């Protein structure tokens, strides 16, 4: 007898999120099914609702979105040895890679590729754990590929300094929080930006210095701070992913002699300063193109770092309620914006 399932479907571009029955799909080779206890909402969810397909998904409607889940393993597919039924886990659904509805997060049961799943310690609630997966993947695809910032992979404990300095714009955001923790675990000195009220939070993640992005002299102050930090400048990661933020990063990089800016913005970057290269984060096909990075993060770093407490499940979950019926409300709240938090729906 098939397992009953339900999902929150986006009916159409510009449409609403509607809960209805969904088929249960068994896992294929290398996959697991997660019985979701909590899911997080991301900016791409409201952007797809508002603007339609991006990058170029979803391919059809109604669509099941959602790229952050936490829950228990319900079923494992062939060749999966890291997990068993009942394990507490977090995972990054890959619906935007596969275009399959069973891979979306906004449902009771989600199929995940096991290489982007990690055990979740019992000490971390599901509502906290689900803030991590997409942010970790996005940050990692900016920090580690040789065509991006090419940092060494992170160590779960006692990383050795590599004498490099990195700028992270938007340190209190979900991606920024993950990027700071990954970069520090890679032995990098991090200089970050955030609003003044979030400076303590960002420093607590390991940033050596945090500057207020609203300061009129933010560019000059960042350049001075990075020069004074010592070490080679590694480049900049724009975690906010807006035109004004990648351009601000580019100004800093230019003033420091040139280099790379990575930004999670699906666009063509124009009028880039001479000597500066602005590159998008390719998160869609990471599982296929960067298997060694995915393994280094999800198999080696995340499980051990969560267990050791060196990777924090941040930012704080902003729980809008319980049940798939709350997905639409969560997407609306995410669109309005939350500071140093991430919108979560418990299932």
mmCIF file of C-alpha atoms in Angstrom:
data_model
loop_
_atom_site.group_PDB
_atom_site.id
_atom_site.type_symbol
_atom_site.label_atom_id
_atom_site.label_comp_id
_atom_site.label_asym_id
_atom_site.label_seq_id
_atom_site.Cartn_x
_atom_site.Cartn_y
_atom_site.Cartn_z
ATOM 1 C CA UNK A 1 0.000 0.000 0.000
ATOM 2 C CA UNK A 2 1.408 3.383 -0.998
ATOM 3 C CA UNK A 3 2.391 5.884 1.701
ATOM 4 C CA UNK A 4 -0.047 8.853 1.786
ATOM 5 C CA UNK A 5 1.635 12.127 0.850
ATOM 6 C CA UNK A 6 0.615 15.757 0.408
ATOM 7 C CA UNK A 7 2.399 18.829 -0.923
ATOM 8 C CA UNK A 8 2.071 22.585 -1.133
ATOM 9 C CA UNK A 9 1.936 23.267 -4.871
ATOM 10 C CA UNK A 10 2.649 26.602 -6.538
ATOM 11 C CA UNK A 11 -0.251 26.642 -8.990
ATOM 12 C CA UNK A 12 1.276 28.932 -11.647
ATOM 13 C CA UNK A 13 3.627 31.924 -12.054
ATOM 14 C CA UNK A 14 2.014 34.630 -9.942
ATOM 15 C CA UNK A 15 -0.234 31.984 -8.394
ATOM 16 C CA UNK A 16 -0.782 30.772 -4.863
ATOM 17 C CA UNK A 17 0.473 27.844 -2.806
ATOM 18 C CA UNK A 18 -2.236 25.186 -2.519
ATOM 19 C CA UNK A 19 -2.113 21.966 -0.489
ATOM 20 C CA UNK A 20 -3.321 18.778 -2.143
ATOM 21 C CA UNK A 21 -2.488 15.095 -2.313
ATOM 22 C CA UNK A 22 0.807 14.148 -3.957
ATOM 23 C CA UNK A 23 2.164 10.764 -5.030
ATOM 24 C CA UNK A 24 4.734 9.080 -2.802
ATOM 25 C CA UNK A 25 7.908 8.237 -4.721
ATOM 26 C CA UNK A 26 10.343 5.528 -3.699
ATOM 27 C CA UNK A 27 14.059 6.427 -3.703
ATOM 28 C CA UNK A 28 16.250 5.404 -6.598
ATOM 29 C CA UNK A 29 19.899 4.312 -6.367
ATOM 30 C CA UNK A 30 21.906 6.744 -4.248
ATOM 31 C CA UNK A 31 18.744 8.435 -2.949
ATOM 32 C CA UNK A 32 16.814 8.532 0.315
ATOM 33 C CA UNK A 33 13.317 9.638 1.275
ATOM 34 C CA UNK A 34 13.093 12.115 4.149
ATOM 35 C CA UNK A 35 9.912 12.410 6.202
ATOM 36 C CA UNK A 36 10.008 16.153 6.712
ATOM 37 C CA UNK A 37 9.634 17.652 10.184
ATOM 38 C CA UNK A 38 10.588 21.202 9.177
ATOM 39 C CA UNK A 39 11.294 23.041 5.927
ATOM 40 C CA UNK A 40 12.836 26.453 5.303
ATOM 41 C CA UNK A 41 11.729 29.122 2.847
ATOM 42 C CA UNK A 42 14.266 30.905 0.645
ATOM 43 C CA UNK A 43 14.177 34.071 -1.486
ATOM 44 C CA UNK A 44 14.124 31.990 -4.660
ATOM 45 C CA UNK A 45 10.719 30.634 -3.596
ATOM 46 C CA UNK A 46 9.042 34.042 -3.653
ATOM 47 C CA UNK A 47 11.010 35.085 -6.725
ATOM 48 C CA UNK A 48 9.724 32.061 -8.640
ATOM 49 C CA UNK A 49 6.201 32.766 -7.403
ATOM 50 C CA UNK A 50 6.470 36.412 -8.470
ATOM 51 C CA UNK A 51 8.512 36.244 -11.668
ATOM 52 C CA UNK A 52 8.090 32.683 -12.893
ATOM 53 C CA UNK A 53 10.795 30.212 -13.883
ATOM 54 C CA UNK A 54 14.417 31.094 -13.214
ATOM 55 C CA UNK A 55 17.533 29.194 -14.209
ATOM 56 C CA UNK A 56 15.251 27.702 -15.935
ATOM 57 C CA UNK A 57 13.039 26.079 -13.337
ATOM 58 C CA UNK A 58 10.378 25.056 -12.610
ATOM 59 C CA UNK A 59 9.720 23.490 -15.981
ATOM 60 C CA UNK A 60 6.015 22.880 -15.370
ATOM 61 C CA UNK A 61 3.172 23.806 -13.040
ATOM 62 C CA UNK A 62 1.791 23.091 -10.534
ATOM 63 C CA UNK A 63 5.261 22.897 -8.979
ATOM 64 C CA UNK A 64 6.652 21.763 -5.638
ATOM 65 C CA UNK A 65 9.390 24.150 -4.490
ATOM 66 C CA UNK A 66 11.494 24.071 -1.308
ATOM 67 C CA UNK A 67 15.258 23.533 -1.021
ATOM 68 C CA UNK A 68 15.843 23.021 2.732
ATOM 69 C CA UNK A 69 14.478 20.089 4.726
ATOM 70 C CA UNK A 70 15.043 18.387 8.070
ATOM 71 C CA UNK A 71 13.425 15.227 9.346
ATOM 72 C CA UNK A 72 13.881 11.470 9.604
ATOM 73 C CA UNK A 73 15.006 9.006 6.967
ATOM 74 C CA UNK A 74 11.916 7.095 5.855
ATOM 75 C CA UNK A 75 13.369 4.888 3.129
ATOM 76 C CA UNK A 76 16.789 4.344 1.551
ATOM 77 C CA UNK A 77 17.604 3.428 -2.020
ATOM 78 C CA UNK A 78 20.162 1.078 -3.496
ATOM 79 C CA UNK A 79 23.842 1.765 -2.740
ATOM 80 C CA UNK A 80 23.063 4.039 0.240
ATOM 81 C CA UNK A 81 25.191 2.973 3.214
ATOM 82 C CA UNK A 82 25.495 6.196 5.232
ATOM 83 C CA UNK A 83 21.866 6.281 6.367
ATOM 84 C CA UNK A 84 19.128 4.011 7.675
ATOM 85 C CA UNK A 85 15.437 4.431 8.428
ATOM 86 C CA UNK A 86 14.843 6.638 11.472
ATOM 87 C CA UNK A 87 18.082 8.648 11.243
ATOM 88 C CA UNK A 88 17.718 12.367 11.981
ATOM 89 C CA UNK A 89 19.001 14.303 8.956
ATOM 90 C CA UNK A 90 19.105 17.571 7.061
ATOM 91 C CA UNK A 91 19.153 17.665 3.277
ATOM 92 C CA UNK A 92 19.081 19.853 0.195
ATOM 93 C CA UNK A 93 16.352 18.758 -2.218
ATOM 94 C CA UNK A 94 17.465 18.855 -5.842
ATOM 95 C CA UNK A 95 14.235 19.580 -7.716
ATOM 96 C CA UNK A 96 15.928 22.357 -9.678
ATOM 97 C CA UNK A 97 18.481 19.837 -10.970
ATOM 98 C CA UNK A 98 16.115 16.954 -11.671
ATOM 99 C CA UNK A 99 12.817 18.816 -12.390
ATOM 100 C CA UNK A 100 11.009 15.974 -10.580
ATOM 101 C CA UNK A 101 8.111 16.882 -8.246
ATOM 102 C CA UNK A 102 9.162 14.251 -5.697
ATOM 103 C CA UNK A 103 12.388 16.204 -5.143
ATOM 104 C CA UNK A 104 10.702 19.385 -3.869
ATOM 105 C CA UNK A 105 10.869 20.233 -0.177
ATOM 106 C CA UNK A 106 7.351 21.554 0.401
ATOM 107 C CA UNK A 107 5.734 18.170 1.033
ATOM 108 C CA UNK A 108 5.590 15.457 3.688
ATOM 109 C CA UNK A 109 8.048 13.112 1.947
ATOM 110 C CA UNK A 110 10.964 14.378 -0.141
ATOM 111 C CA UNK A 111 13.420 12.377 -2.223
ATOM 112 C CA UNK A 112 17.000 13.606 -1.719
ATOM 113 C CA UNK A 113 20.266 12.621 -3.335
ATOM 114 C CA UNK A 114 22.138 11.131 -0.369
ATOM 115 C CA UNK A 115 25.367 12.997 -1.135
ATOM 116 C CA UNK A 116 23.714 16.266 -0.032
ATOM 117 C CA UNK A 117 22.335 14.885 3.228
ATOM 118 C CA UNK A 118 23.972 14.979 6.669
ATOM 119 C CA UNK A 119 23.143 13.426 10.019
ATOM 120 C CA UNK A 120 21.620 15.923 12.467
ATOM 121 C CA UNK A 121 22.614 15.567 16.137
ATOM 122 C CA UNK A 122 19.754 15.062 18.592
ATOM 123 C CA UNK A 123 20.801 18.294 20.324
ATOM 124 C CA UNK A 124 19.746 20.373 17.291
ATOM 125 C CA UNK A 125 15.984 20.784 16.682
ATOM 126 C CA UNK A 126 14.679 20.089 13.189
ATOM 127 C CA UNK A 127 13.475 23.698 12.919
ATOM 128 C CA UNK A 128 17.073 24.876 13.416
ATOM 129 C CA UNK A 129 18.735 22.258 11.249
ATOM 130 C CA UNK A 130 16.641 23.031 8.185
ATOM 131 C CA UNK A 131 18.136 26.543 7.857
ATOM 132 C CA UNK A 132 21.479 25.102 6.729
ATOM 133 C CA UNK A 133 21.408 22.963 3.547
ATOM 134 C CA UNK A 134 20.878 25.429 0.683
ATOM 135 C CA UNK A 135 23.008 28.101 2.360
ATOM 136 C CA UNK A 136 25.882 25.654 2.811
ATOM 137 C CA UNK A 137 25.684 24.543 -0.822
ATOM 138 C CA UNK A 138 25.491 28.099 -2.140
ATOM 139 C CA UNK A 139 28.385 29.312 -0.005
ATOM 140 C CA UNK A 140 30.496 26.268 -0.849
ATOM 141 C CA UNK A 141 30.012 26.727 -4.590
ATOM 142 C CA UNK A 142 31.319 30.270 -4.247
ATOM 143 C CA UNK A 143 34.243 29.469 -1.974
ATOM 144 C CA UNK A 144 35.750 26.204 -3.223
ATOM 145 C CA UNK A 145 35.646 25.571 -7.007
ATOM 146 C CA UNK A 146 38.901 26.384 -8.786
ATOM 147 C CA UNK A 147 36.971 28.717 -11.103
ATOM 148 C CA UNK A 148 35.651 30.708 -8.123
ATOM 149 C CA UNK A 149 37.588 31.585 -4.937
ATOM 150 C CA UNK A 150 39.475 28.260 -4.785
ATOM 151 C CA UNK A 151 39.802 28.005 -1.000
ATOM 152 C CA UNK A 152 40.951 24.745 0.608
ATOM 153 C CA UNK A 153 38.148 22.556 1.935
ATOM 154 C CA UNK A 154 37.092 23.225 5.544
ATOM 155 C CA UNK A 155 38.233 21.290 8.602
ATOM 156 C CA UNK A 156 35.653 20.475 11.308
ATOM 157 C CA UNK A 157 38.075 21.267 14.135
ATOM 158 C CA UNK A 158 41.305 23.248 14.553
ATOM 159 C CA UNK A 159 41.757 24.653 11.033
ATOM 160 C CA UNK A 160 45.218 25.969 10.186
ATOM 161 C CA UNK A 161 45.540 29.554 8.977
ATOM 162 C CA UNK A 162 46.315 29.882 5.267
ATOM 163 C CA UNK A 163 47.151 33.593 5.612
ATOM 164 C CA UNK A 164 44.335 34.823 3.368
ATOM 165 C CA UNK A 165 41.672 37.482 3.908
ATOM 166 C CA UNK A 166 38.145 37.238 2.493
ATOM 167 C CA UNK A 167 35.364 39.822 2.264
ATOM 168 C CA UNK A 168 31.824 38.524 2.849
ATOM 169 C CA UNK A 169 29.094 41.067 2.132
ATOM 170 C CA UNK A 170 25.937 40.257 4.109
ATOM 171 C CA UNK A 171 27.349 38.282 7.008
ATOM 172 C CA UNK A 172 24.073 37.930 8.918
ATOM 173 C CA UNK A 173 22.152 36.470 5.963
ATOM 174 C CA UNK A 174 21.606 32.743 5.610
ATOM 175 C CA UNK A 175 24.254 32.358 2.893
ATOM 176 C CA UNK A 176 26.564 34.813 4.647
ATOM 177 C CA UNK A 177 26.329 32.932 7.951
ATOM 178 C CA UNK A 178 27.237 29.679 6.213
ATOM 179 C CA UNK A 179 30.024 31.307 4.196
ATOM 180 C CA UNK A 180 31.663 32.806 7.280
ATOM 181 C CA UNK A 181 31.678 29.476 9.094
ATOM 182 C CA UNK A 182 33.007 27.585 6.077
ATOM 183 C CA UNK A 183 35.708 30.161 5.334
ATOM 184 C CA UNK A 184 36.903 30.268 8.950
ATOM 185 C CA UNK A 185 37.004 26.455 8.950
ATOM 186 C CA UNK A 186 39.207 26.740 5.839
ATOM 187 C CA UNK A 187 41.721 28.844 7.766
ATOM 188 C CA UNK A 188 40.731 32.198 6.254
ATOM 189 C CA UNK A 189 40.451 35.554 8.020
ATOM 190 C CA UNK A 190 36.966 36.942 7.331
ATOM 191 C CA UNK A 191 35.997 40.608 7.133
ATOM 192 C CA UNK A 192 32.210 40.930 6.870
ATOM 193 C CA UNK A 193 29.478 43.519 6.536
ATOM 194 C CA UNK A 194 26.200 43.604 8.460
ATOM 195 C CA UNK A 195 23.881 46.129 10.057
ATOM 196 C CA UNK A 196 25.195 47.408 13.382
ATOM 197 C CA UNK A 197 22.606 45.442 15.394
ATOM 198 C CA UNK A 198 23.940 42.171 13.945
ATOM 199 C CA UNK A 199 27.661 42.772 14.526
ATOM 200 C CA UNK A 200 27.764 40.579 17.635
ATOM 201 C CA UNK A 201 26.013 37.733 15.847
ATOM 202 C CA UNK A 202 28.410 37.854 12.888
ATOM 203 C CA UNK A 203 31.508 38.023 15.091
ATOM 204 C CA UNK A 204 30.168 35.028 16.973
ATOM 205 C CA UNK A 205 30.364 33.049 13.734
ATOM 206 C CA UNK A 206 34.084 33.722 13.493
ATOM 207 C CA UNK A 207 34.416 36.946 11.499
ATOM 208 C CA UNK A 208 37.498 38.884 12.598
ATOM 209 C CA UNK A 209 35.833 42.247 11.937
ATOM 210 C CA UNK A 210 32.355 43.425 10.960
ATOM 211 C CA UNK A 211 31.568 46.789 9.363
ATOM 212 C CA UNK A 212 28.219 48.511 8.920
ATOM 213 C CA UNK A 213 27.241 48.374 5.244
ATOM 214 C CA UNK A 214 25.147 51.525 5.730
ATOM 215 C CA UNK A 215 28.210 53.627 6.550
ATOM 216 C CA UNK A 216 28.859 56.317 3.926
ATOM 217 C CA UNK A 217 32.537 55.329 3.884
ATOM 218 C CA UNK A 218 31.992 51.587 3.819
ATOM 219 C CA UNK A 219 34.175 51.007 0.729
ATOM 220 C CA UNK A 220 37.161 52.951 2.098
ATOM 221 C CA UNK A 221 36.732 51.375 5.538
ATOM 222 C CA UNK A 222 36.675 47.863 4.113
ATOM 223 C CA UNK A 223 39.763 48.476 2.000
ATOM 224 C CA UNK A 224 41.627 49.823 5.030
ATOM 225 C CA UNK A 225 40.470 46.943 7.235
ATOM 226 C CA UNK A 226 41.446 44.280 4.700
ATOM 227 C CA UNK A 227 44.861 45.848 4.120
ATOM 228 C CA UNK A 228 45.434 45.953 7.856
ATOM 229 C CA UNK A 229 44.438 42.340 8.378
ATOM 230 C CA UNK A 230 47.615 41.042 6.763
ATOM 231 C CA UNK A 231 47.738 38.137 4.388
ATOM 232 C CA UNK A 232 46.793 37.730 0.753
ATOM 233 C CA UNK A 233 43.401 39.041 -0.360
ATOM 234 C CA UNK A 234 41.292 36.046 -1.440
ATOM 235 C CA UNK A 235 38.429 37.975 -3.051
ATOM 236 C CA UNK A 236 34.829 38.717 -2.105
ATOM 237 C CA UNK A 237 31.597 36.780 -1.706
ATOM 238 C CA UNK A 238 28.351 38.694 -2.143
ATOM 239 C CA UNK A 239 25.805 36.858 0.007
ATOM 240 C CA UNK A 240 23.002 39.371 -0.592
ATOM 241 C CA UNK A 241 23.001 38.945 -4.379
ATOM 242 C CA UNK A 242 21.722 42.323 -5.514
ATOM 243 C CA UNK A 243 23.233 44.646 -8.096
ATOM 244 C CA UNK A 244 24.284 47.258 -5.550
ATOM 245 C CA UNK A 245 25.980 44.638 -3.353
ATOM 246 C CA UNK A 246 28.060 42.944 -6.039
ATOM 247 C CA UNK A 247 29.053 46.371 -7.348
ATOM 248 C CA UNK A 248 30.135 47.421 -3.853
ATOM 249 C CA UNK A 249 32.224 44.261 -3.577
ATOM 250 C CA UNK A 250 33.727 44.979 -6.995
ATOM 251 C CA UNK A 251 34.765 48.465 -5.854
ATOM 252 C CA UNK A 252 36.579 47.002 -2.868
ATOM 253 C CA UNK A 253 38.286 44.354 -4.986
ATOM 254 C CA UNK A 254 39.381 46.955 -7.537
ATOM 255 C CA UNK A 255 40.856 49.161 -4.808
ATOM 256 C CA UNK A 256 42.836 46.169 -3.546
ATOM 257 C CA UNK A 257 44.404 45.509 -6.943
ATOM 258 C CA UNK A 258 41.789 43.314 -8.611
ATOM 259 C CA UNK A 259 40.507 39.784 -8.225
ATOM 260 C CA UNK A 260 37.253 37.845 -8.048
ATOM 261 C CA UNK A 261 33.775 38.547 -6.710
ATOM 262 C CA UNK A 262 31.284 35.679 -6.528
ATOM 263 C CA UNK A 263 27.576 36.459 -6.255
ATOM 264 C CA UNK A 264 24.514 34.238 -6.068
ATOM 265 C CA UNK A 265 22.764 36.335 -8.692
ATOM 266 C CA UNK A 266 21.548 34.701 -11.923
ATOM 267 C CA UNK A 267 22.487 37.487 -14.281
ATOM 268 C CA UNK A 268 25.082 38.756 -16.710
ATOM 269 C CA UNK A 269 27.377 41.166 -14.932
ATOM 270 C CA UNK A 270 27.980 44.317 -16.999
ATOM 271 C CA UNK A 271 30.173 47.401 -16.549
ATOM 272 C CA UNK A 272 32.517 45.505 -14.249
ATOM 273 C CA UNK A 273 35.596 47.504 -13.137
ATOM 274 C CA UNK A 274 38.851 46.704 -14.916
ATOM 275 C CA UNK A 275 40.835 44.004 -13.175
ATOM 276 C CA UNK A 276 37.754 42.589 -11.447
ATOM 277 C CA UNK A 277 35.978 39.368 -12.385
ATOM 278 C CA UNK A 278 32.389 38.959 -11.135
ATOM 279 C CA UNK A 279 31.139 35.384 -11.299
ATOM 280 C CA UNK A 280 27.804 33.703 -10.502
ATOM 281 C CA UNK A 281 27.498 30.806 -8.087
ATOM 282 C CA UNK A 282 26.573 27.663 -10.014
ATOM 283 C CA UNK A 283 24.551 25.812 -7.399
ATOM 284 C CA UNK A 284 22.284 23.937 -9.779
ATOM 285 C CA UNK A 285 24.671 21.291 -11.099
ATOM 286 C CA UNK A 286 27.124 21.191 -8.180
ATOM 287 C CA UNK A 287 26.325 17.569 -7.357
ATOM 288 C CA UNK A 288 27.408 16.562 -10.850
ATOM 289 C CA UNK A 289 30.289 18.963 -11.534
ATOM 290 C CA UNK A 290 31.933 19.206 -8.102
ATOM 291 C CA UNK A 291 31.582 15.796 -6.493
ATOM 292 C CA UNK A 292 34.806 16.164 -4.494
ATOM 293 C CA UNK A 293 33.601 19.439 -2.971
ATOM 294 C CA UNK A 294 30.152 18.029 -2.212
ATOM 295 C CA UNK A 295 31.740 15.021 -0.510
ATOM 296 C CA UNK A 296 34.184 17.215 1.398
ATOM 297 C CA UNK A 297 31.357 19.366 2.730
ATOM 298 C CA UNK A 298 28.502 16.909 3.293
ATOM 299 C CA UNK A 299 30.292 13.661 4.122
ATOM 300 C CA UNK A 300 33.361 14.935 5.950
ATOM 301 C CA UNK A 301 32.797 18.461 7.287
ATOM 302 C CA UNK A 302 29.121 18.974 8.148
ATOM 303 C CA UNK A 303 28.506 15.816 10.235
ATOM 304 C CA UNK A 304 31.655 16.260 12.325
ATOM 305 C CA UNK A 305 31.337 20.030 12.677
ATOM 306 C CA UNK A 306 27.703 19.791 13.804
ATOM 307 C CA UNK A 307 28.663 17.127 16.332
ATOM 308 C CA UNK A 308 31.603 19.206 17.602
ATOM 309 C CA UNK A 309 29.577 22.419 17.698
ATOM 310 C CA UNK A 310 31.970 24.217 15.351
ATOM 311 C CA UNK A 311 29.194 24.565 12.757
ATOM 312 C CA UNK A 312 26.202 26.425 14.149
ATOM 313 C CA UNK A 313 22.682 26.011 12.770
ATOM 314 C CA UNK A 314 22.097 29.689 12.087
ATOM 315 C CA UNK A 315 20.471 32.097 11.451
ATOM 316 C CA UNK A 316 17.647 31.601 13.942
ATOM 317 C CA UNK A 317 14.509 29.951 12.549
ATOM 318 C CA UNK A 318 11.506 32.254 12.308
ATOM 319 C CA UNK A 319 8.697 29.704 12.568
ATOM 320 C CA UNK A 320 5.442 30.883 10.981
ATOM 321 C CA UNK A 321 3.458 27.846 12.094
ATOM 322 C CA UNK A 322 2.830 24.155 11.567
ATOM 323 C CA UNK A 323 1.480 22.436 8.478
ATOM 324 C CA UNK A 324 1.855 22.709 4.716
ATOM 325 C CA UNK A 325 -0.953 25.282 4.744
ATOM 326 C CA UNK A 326 1.575 27.741 6.229
ATOM 327 C CA UNK A 327 3.942 27.619 3.229
ATOM 328 C CA UNK A 328 2.249 30.531 1.445
ATOM 329 C CA UNK A 329 2.417 32.655 4.591
ATOM 330 C CA UNK A 330 6.079 31.772 4.989
ATOM 331 C CA UNK A 331 6.860 32.768 1.408
ATOM 332 C CA UNK A 332 5.148 36.138 1.956
ATOM 333 C CA UNK A 333 7.162 36.767 5.132
ATOM 334 C CA UNK A 334 10.384 35.839 3.343
ATOM 335 C CA UNK A 335 9.515 38.330 0.596
ATOM 336 C CA UNK A 336 9.100 41.091 3.194
ATOM 337 C CA UNK A 337 12.471 40.135 4.672
ATOM 338 C CA UNK A 338 13.691 38.958 8.066
ATOM 339 C CA UNK A 339 16.915 40.180 9.691
ATOM 340 C CA UNK A 340 19.394 37.557 10.943
ATOM 341 C CA UNK A 341 16.688 34.893 10.652
ATOM 342 C CA UNK A 342 15.280 32.358 8.204
ATOM 343 C CA UNK A 343 11.610 31.574 7.660
ATOM 344 C CA UNK A 344 10.677 28.021 8.667
ATOM 345 C CA UNK A 345 7.489 25.956 8.556
ATOM 346 C CA UNK A 346 7.161 22.927 10.812
ATOM 347 C CA UNK A 347 5.383 19.961 9.218
#
